[in-house]
Short mmCIF file of C-alpha atoms and ligand atoms in Angstrom, two decimals:
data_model
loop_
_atom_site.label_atom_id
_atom_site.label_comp_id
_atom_site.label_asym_id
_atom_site.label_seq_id
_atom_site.Cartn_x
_atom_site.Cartn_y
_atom_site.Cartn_z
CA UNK A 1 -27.02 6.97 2.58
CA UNK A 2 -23.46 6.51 3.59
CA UNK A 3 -20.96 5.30 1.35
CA UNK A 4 -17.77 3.46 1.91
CA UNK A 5 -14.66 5.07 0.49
CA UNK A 6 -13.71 1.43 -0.91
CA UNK A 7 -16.08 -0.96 -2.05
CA UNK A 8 -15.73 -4.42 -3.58
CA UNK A 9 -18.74 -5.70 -5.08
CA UNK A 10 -18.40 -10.12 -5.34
CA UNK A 11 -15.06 -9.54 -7.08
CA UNK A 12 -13.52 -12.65 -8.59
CA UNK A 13 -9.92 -12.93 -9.96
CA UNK A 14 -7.95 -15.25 -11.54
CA UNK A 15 -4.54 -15.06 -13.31
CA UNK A 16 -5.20 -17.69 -15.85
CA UNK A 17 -8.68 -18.67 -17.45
CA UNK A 18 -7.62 -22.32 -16.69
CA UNK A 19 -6.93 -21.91 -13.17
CA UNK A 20 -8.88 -21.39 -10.10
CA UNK A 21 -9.58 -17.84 -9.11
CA UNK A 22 -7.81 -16.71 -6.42
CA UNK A 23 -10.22 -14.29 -5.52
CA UNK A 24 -14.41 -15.37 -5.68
CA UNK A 25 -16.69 -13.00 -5.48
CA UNK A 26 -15.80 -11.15 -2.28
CA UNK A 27 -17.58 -7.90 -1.47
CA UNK A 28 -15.81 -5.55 0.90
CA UNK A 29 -16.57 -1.97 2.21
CA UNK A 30 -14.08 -0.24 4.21
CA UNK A 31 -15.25 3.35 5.35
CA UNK A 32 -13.11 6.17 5.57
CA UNK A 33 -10.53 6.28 8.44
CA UNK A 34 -11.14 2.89 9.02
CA UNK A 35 -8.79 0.01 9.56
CA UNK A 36 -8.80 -3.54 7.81
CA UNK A 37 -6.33 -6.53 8.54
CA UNK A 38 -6.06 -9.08 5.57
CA UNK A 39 -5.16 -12.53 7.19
CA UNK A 40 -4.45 -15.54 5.56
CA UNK A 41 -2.46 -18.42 4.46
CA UNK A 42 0.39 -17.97 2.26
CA UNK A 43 -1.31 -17.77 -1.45
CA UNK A 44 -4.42 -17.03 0.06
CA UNK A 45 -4.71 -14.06 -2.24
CA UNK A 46 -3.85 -11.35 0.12
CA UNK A 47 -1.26 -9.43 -2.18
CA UNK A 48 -3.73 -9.80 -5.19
CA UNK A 49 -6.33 -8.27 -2.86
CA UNK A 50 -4.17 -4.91 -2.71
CA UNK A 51 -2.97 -4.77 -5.91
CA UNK A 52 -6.78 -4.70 -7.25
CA UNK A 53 -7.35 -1.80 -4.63
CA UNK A 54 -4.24 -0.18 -6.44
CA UNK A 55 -5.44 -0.80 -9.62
CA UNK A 56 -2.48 -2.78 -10.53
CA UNK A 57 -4.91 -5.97 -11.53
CA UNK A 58 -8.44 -5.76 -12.33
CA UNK A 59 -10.94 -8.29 -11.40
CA UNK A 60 -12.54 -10.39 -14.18
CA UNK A 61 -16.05 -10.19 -12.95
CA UNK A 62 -17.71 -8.03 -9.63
CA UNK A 63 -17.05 -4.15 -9.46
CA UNK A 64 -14.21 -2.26 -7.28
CA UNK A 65 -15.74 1.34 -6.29
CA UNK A 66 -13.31 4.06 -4.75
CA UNK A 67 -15.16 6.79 -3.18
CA UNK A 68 -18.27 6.17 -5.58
CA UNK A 69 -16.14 6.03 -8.90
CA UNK A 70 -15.72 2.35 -10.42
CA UNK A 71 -11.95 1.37 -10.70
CA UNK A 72 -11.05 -0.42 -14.13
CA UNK A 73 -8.94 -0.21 -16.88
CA UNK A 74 -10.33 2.10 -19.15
CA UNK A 75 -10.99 4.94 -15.95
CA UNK A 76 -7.50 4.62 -14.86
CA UNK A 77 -5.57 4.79 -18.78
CA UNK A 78 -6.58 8.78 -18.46
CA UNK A 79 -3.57 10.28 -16.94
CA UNK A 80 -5.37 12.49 -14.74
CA UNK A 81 -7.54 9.87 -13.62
CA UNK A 82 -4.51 7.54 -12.53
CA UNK A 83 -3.00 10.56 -10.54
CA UNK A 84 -6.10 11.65 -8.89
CA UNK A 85 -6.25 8.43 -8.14
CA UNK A 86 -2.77 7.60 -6.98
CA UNK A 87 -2.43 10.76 -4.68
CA UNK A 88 -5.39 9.49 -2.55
CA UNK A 89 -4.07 5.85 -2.30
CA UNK A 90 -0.58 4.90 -1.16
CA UNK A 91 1.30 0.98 -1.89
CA UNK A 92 3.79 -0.48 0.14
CA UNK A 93 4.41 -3.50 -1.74
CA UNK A 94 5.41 -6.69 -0.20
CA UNK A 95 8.97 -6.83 -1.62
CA UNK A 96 10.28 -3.56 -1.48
CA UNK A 97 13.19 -4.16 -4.70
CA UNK A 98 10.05 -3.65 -6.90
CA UNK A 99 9.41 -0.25 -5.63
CA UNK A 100 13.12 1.34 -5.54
CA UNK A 101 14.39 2.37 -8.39
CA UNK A 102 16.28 5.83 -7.34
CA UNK A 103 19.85 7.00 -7.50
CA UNK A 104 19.54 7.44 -4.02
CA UNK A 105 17.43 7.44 -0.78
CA UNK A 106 16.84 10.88 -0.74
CA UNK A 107 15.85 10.92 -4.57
CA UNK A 108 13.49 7.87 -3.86
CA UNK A 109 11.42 9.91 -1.01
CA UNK A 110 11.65 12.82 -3.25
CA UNK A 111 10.26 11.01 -6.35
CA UNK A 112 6.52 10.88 -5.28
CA UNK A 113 6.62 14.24 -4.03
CA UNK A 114 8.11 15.50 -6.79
CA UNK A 115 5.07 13.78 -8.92
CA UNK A 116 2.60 15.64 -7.49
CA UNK A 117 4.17 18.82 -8.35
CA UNK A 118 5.09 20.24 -5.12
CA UNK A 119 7.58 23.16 -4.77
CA UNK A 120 11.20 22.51 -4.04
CA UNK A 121 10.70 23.74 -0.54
CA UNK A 122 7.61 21.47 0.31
CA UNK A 123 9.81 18.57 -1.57
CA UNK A 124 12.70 19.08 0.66
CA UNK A 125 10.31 19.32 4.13
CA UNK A 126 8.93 16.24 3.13
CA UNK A 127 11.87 14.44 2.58
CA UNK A 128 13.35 15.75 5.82
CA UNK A 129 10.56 14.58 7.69
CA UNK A 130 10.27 11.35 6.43
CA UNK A 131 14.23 10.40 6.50
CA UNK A 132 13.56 11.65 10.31
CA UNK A 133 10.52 8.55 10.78
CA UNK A 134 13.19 5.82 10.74
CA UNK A 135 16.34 8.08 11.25
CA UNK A 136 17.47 7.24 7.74
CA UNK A 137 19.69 10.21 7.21
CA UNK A 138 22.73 8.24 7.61
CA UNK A 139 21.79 6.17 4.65
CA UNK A 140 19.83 9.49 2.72
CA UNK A 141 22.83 9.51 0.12
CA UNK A 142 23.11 5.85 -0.45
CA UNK A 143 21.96 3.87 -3.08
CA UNK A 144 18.71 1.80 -2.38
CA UNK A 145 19.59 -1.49 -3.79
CA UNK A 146 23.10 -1.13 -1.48
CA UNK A 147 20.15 -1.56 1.54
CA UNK A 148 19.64 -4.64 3.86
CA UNK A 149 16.43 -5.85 3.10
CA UNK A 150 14.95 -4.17 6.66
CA UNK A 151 16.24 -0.79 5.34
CA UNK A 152 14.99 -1.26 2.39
CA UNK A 153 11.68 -1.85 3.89
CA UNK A 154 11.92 1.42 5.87
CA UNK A 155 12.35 3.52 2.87
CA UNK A 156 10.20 2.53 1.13
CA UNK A 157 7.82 2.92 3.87
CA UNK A 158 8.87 6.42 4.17
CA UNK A 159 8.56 7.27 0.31
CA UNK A 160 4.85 6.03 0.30
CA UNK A 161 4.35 8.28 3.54
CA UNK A 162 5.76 11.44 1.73
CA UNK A 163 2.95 11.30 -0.57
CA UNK A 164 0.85 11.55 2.26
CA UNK A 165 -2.25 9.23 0.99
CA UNK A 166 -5.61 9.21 2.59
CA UNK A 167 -5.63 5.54 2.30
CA UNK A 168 -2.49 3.46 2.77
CA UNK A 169 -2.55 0.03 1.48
CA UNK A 170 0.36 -1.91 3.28
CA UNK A 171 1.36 -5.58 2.61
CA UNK A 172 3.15 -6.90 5.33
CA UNK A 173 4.55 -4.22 6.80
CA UNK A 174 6.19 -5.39 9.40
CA UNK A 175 7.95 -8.30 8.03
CA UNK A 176 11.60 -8.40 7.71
CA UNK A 177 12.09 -5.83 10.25
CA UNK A 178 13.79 -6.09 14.12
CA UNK A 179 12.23 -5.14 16.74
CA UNK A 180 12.68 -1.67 17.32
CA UNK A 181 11.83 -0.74 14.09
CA UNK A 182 8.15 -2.93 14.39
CA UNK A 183 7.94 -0.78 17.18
CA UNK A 184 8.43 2.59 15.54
CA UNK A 185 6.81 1.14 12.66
CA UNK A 186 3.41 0.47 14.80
CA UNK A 187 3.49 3.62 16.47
CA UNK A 188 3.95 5.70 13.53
CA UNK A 189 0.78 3.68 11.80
CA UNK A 190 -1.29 4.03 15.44
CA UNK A 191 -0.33 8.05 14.80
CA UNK A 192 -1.81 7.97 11.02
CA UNK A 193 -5.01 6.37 12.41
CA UNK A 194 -5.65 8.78 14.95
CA UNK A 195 -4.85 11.34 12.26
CA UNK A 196 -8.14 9.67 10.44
CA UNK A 197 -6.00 7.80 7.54
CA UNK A 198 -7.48 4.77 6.06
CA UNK A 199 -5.28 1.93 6.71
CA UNK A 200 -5.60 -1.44 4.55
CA UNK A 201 -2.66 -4.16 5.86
CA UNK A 202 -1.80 -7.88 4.59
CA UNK A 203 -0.09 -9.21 7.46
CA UNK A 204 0.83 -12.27 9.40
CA UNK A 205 1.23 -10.43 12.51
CA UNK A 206 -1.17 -10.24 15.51
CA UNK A 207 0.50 -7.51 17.21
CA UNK A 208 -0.25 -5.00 14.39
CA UNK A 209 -4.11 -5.98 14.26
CA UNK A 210 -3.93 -5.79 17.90
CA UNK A 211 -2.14 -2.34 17.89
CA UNK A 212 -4.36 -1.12 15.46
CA UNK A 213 -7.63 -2.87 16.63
CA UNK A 214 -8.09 -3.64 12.74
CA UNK A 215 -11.08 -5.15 11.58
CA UNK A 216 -10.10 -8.74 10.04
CA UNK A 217 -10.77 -10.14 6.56
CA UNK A 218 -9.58 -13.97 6.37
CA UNK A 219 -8.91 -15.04 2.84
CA UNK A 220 -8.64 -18.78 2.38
CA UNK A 221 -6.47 -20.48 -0.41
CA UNK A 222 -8.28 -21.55 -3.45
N1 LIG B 1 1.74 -13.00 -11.10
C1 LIG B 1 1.13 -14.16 -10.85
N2 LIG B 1 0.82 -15.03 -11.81
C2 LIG B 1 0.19 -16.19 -11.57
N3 LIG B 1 -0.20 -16.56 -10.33
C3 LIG B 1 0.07 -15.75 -9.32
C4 LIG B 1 0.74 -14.50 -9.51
N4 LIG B 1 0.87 -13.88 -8.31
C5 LIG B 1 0.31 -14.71 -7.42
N5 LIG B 1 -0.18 -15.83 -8.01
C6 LIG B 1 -0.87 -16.93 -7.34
O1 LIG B 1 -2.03 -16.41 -6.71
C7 LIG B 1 -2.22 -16.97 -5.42
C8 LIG B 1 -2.29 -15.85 -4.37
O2 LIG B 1 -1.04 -15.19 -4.31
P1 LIG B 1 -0.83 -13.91 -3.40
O3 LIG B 1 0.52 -13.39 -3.70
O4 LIG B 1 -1.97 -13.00 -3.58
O5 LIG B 1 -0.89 -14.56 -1.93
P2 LIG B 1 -0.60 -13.91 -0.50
O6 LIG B 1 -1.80 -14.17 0.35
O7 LIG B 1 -0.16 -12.51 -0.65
O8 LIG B 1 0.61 -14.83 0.04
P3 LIG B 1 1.85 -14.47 1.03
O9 LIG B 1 1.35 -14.59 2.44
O10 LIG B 1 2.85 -15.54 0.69
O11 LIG B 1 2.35 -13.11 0.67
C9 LIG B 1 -1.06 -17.93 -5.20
O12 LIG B 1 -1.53 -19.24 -5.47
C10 LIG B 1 -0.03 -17.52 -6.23
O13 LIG B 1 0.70 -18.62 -6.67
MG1 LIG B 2 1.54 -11.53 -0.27
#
């Protein structure tokens, strides 16, 4: 029997009892080293979508399976569940302010690294390389929240890629950015599926399900 990595079993999810769900029983299974395209309206549910496959929101009804072991609450408030957890699955969200929260650039690439317990000198490769991705050095001892929004975007790109997930989970990606940097941006995530990753995106943008030749899941609006 083969088993997906992720599987969604008719999920439903709604922030408010009163309101419509924004998710109804959807079942999903993406397979390892596979590549899924979330399309849909704005509101659709698309960011909802990846935060359940973070385990940032859990659905009210339907079961969320990663690599065989159900995904709730209770599994993830044991520490070393959540970090097992969170070293196989990476998050860029949407709106990168959420994510930074580090002195400065370099510190924020470090910080994940650093979680996981690596040495100093596997730290300090890591953050070299992933300054490199989007030549960020320049920037390395600024403060995040001094960024343009496209910066911003890039690092925290590259401090989800120094954790060096099997699955990355990616909303919007591209958005925000010019056009050299989509470029570098789809190349680099064309490079991580070769390299067998699991890539989950939200995104209004047919180049990158193009690039990618990523499977698409429309959502529709409630
Ligand atoms: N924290 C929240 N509390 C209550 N409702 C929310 C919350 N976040 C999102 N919603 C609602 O859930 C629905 C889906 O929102 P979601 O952010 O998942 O959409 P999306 O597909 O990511 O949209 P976009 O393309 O604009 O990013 C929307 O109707 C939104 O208003
Ligand atoms: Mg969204």
């Amino acid at each position: 029997m083969s088993m997906a990595l992720i599987e969604l079993d008719k999920i439903s999810f709604a922030y408010a009892p009163e309101e419509p769900p924004v998710i109804r029983e959807l079942s999903l299974a993406v397979e390892a080293g596979a590549c899924l395209a979330l399309r849909g309206d704005n509101g659709s549910g698309k960011t909802t979508l990846l935060r359940i496959l973070n385990g940032l929101s859990f659905p009210q009804t339907g079961v969320y399976r990663f690599d065989g072991t159900e995904i709730n609450a209770a599994w993830l408030k044991k520490q070393a569940n959540a970090k097992r957890f969170h070293k196989r699955i990476g998050y860029l969200f949407q709106n990168p302010d959420v994510m930074l929260f580090n002195a400065s650039v370099r510190e924020e690439i470090a910080f994940g690294p650093r979680q996981l317990g690596l040495s100093e000198a596997e730290i300090a490769a890591r953050v070299g390389d992933c300054l490199a991705l989007f030549d960020l050095e320049p920037l390395a001892d600024k403060a995040p929240y001094q960024l343009s929004g496209g910066q911003k975007k890039q690092v925290a790109l590259a401090a989800v890629l120094a954790l060096n997930p099997e699955v990355l989970v990616l909303d919007e990606p591209l958005a925000g950015l010019d056009r050299r940097t989509k470029e570098r941006v789809l190349a680099l995530l064309t490079e991580l599926r070769g390299a067998g990753k699991t890539l989950i995106a939200a995104t209004h943008d047919d180049g990158l399900c193009a690039a990618l030749d990523a499977g698409i899941l429309r959502l529709n609006a409630p």
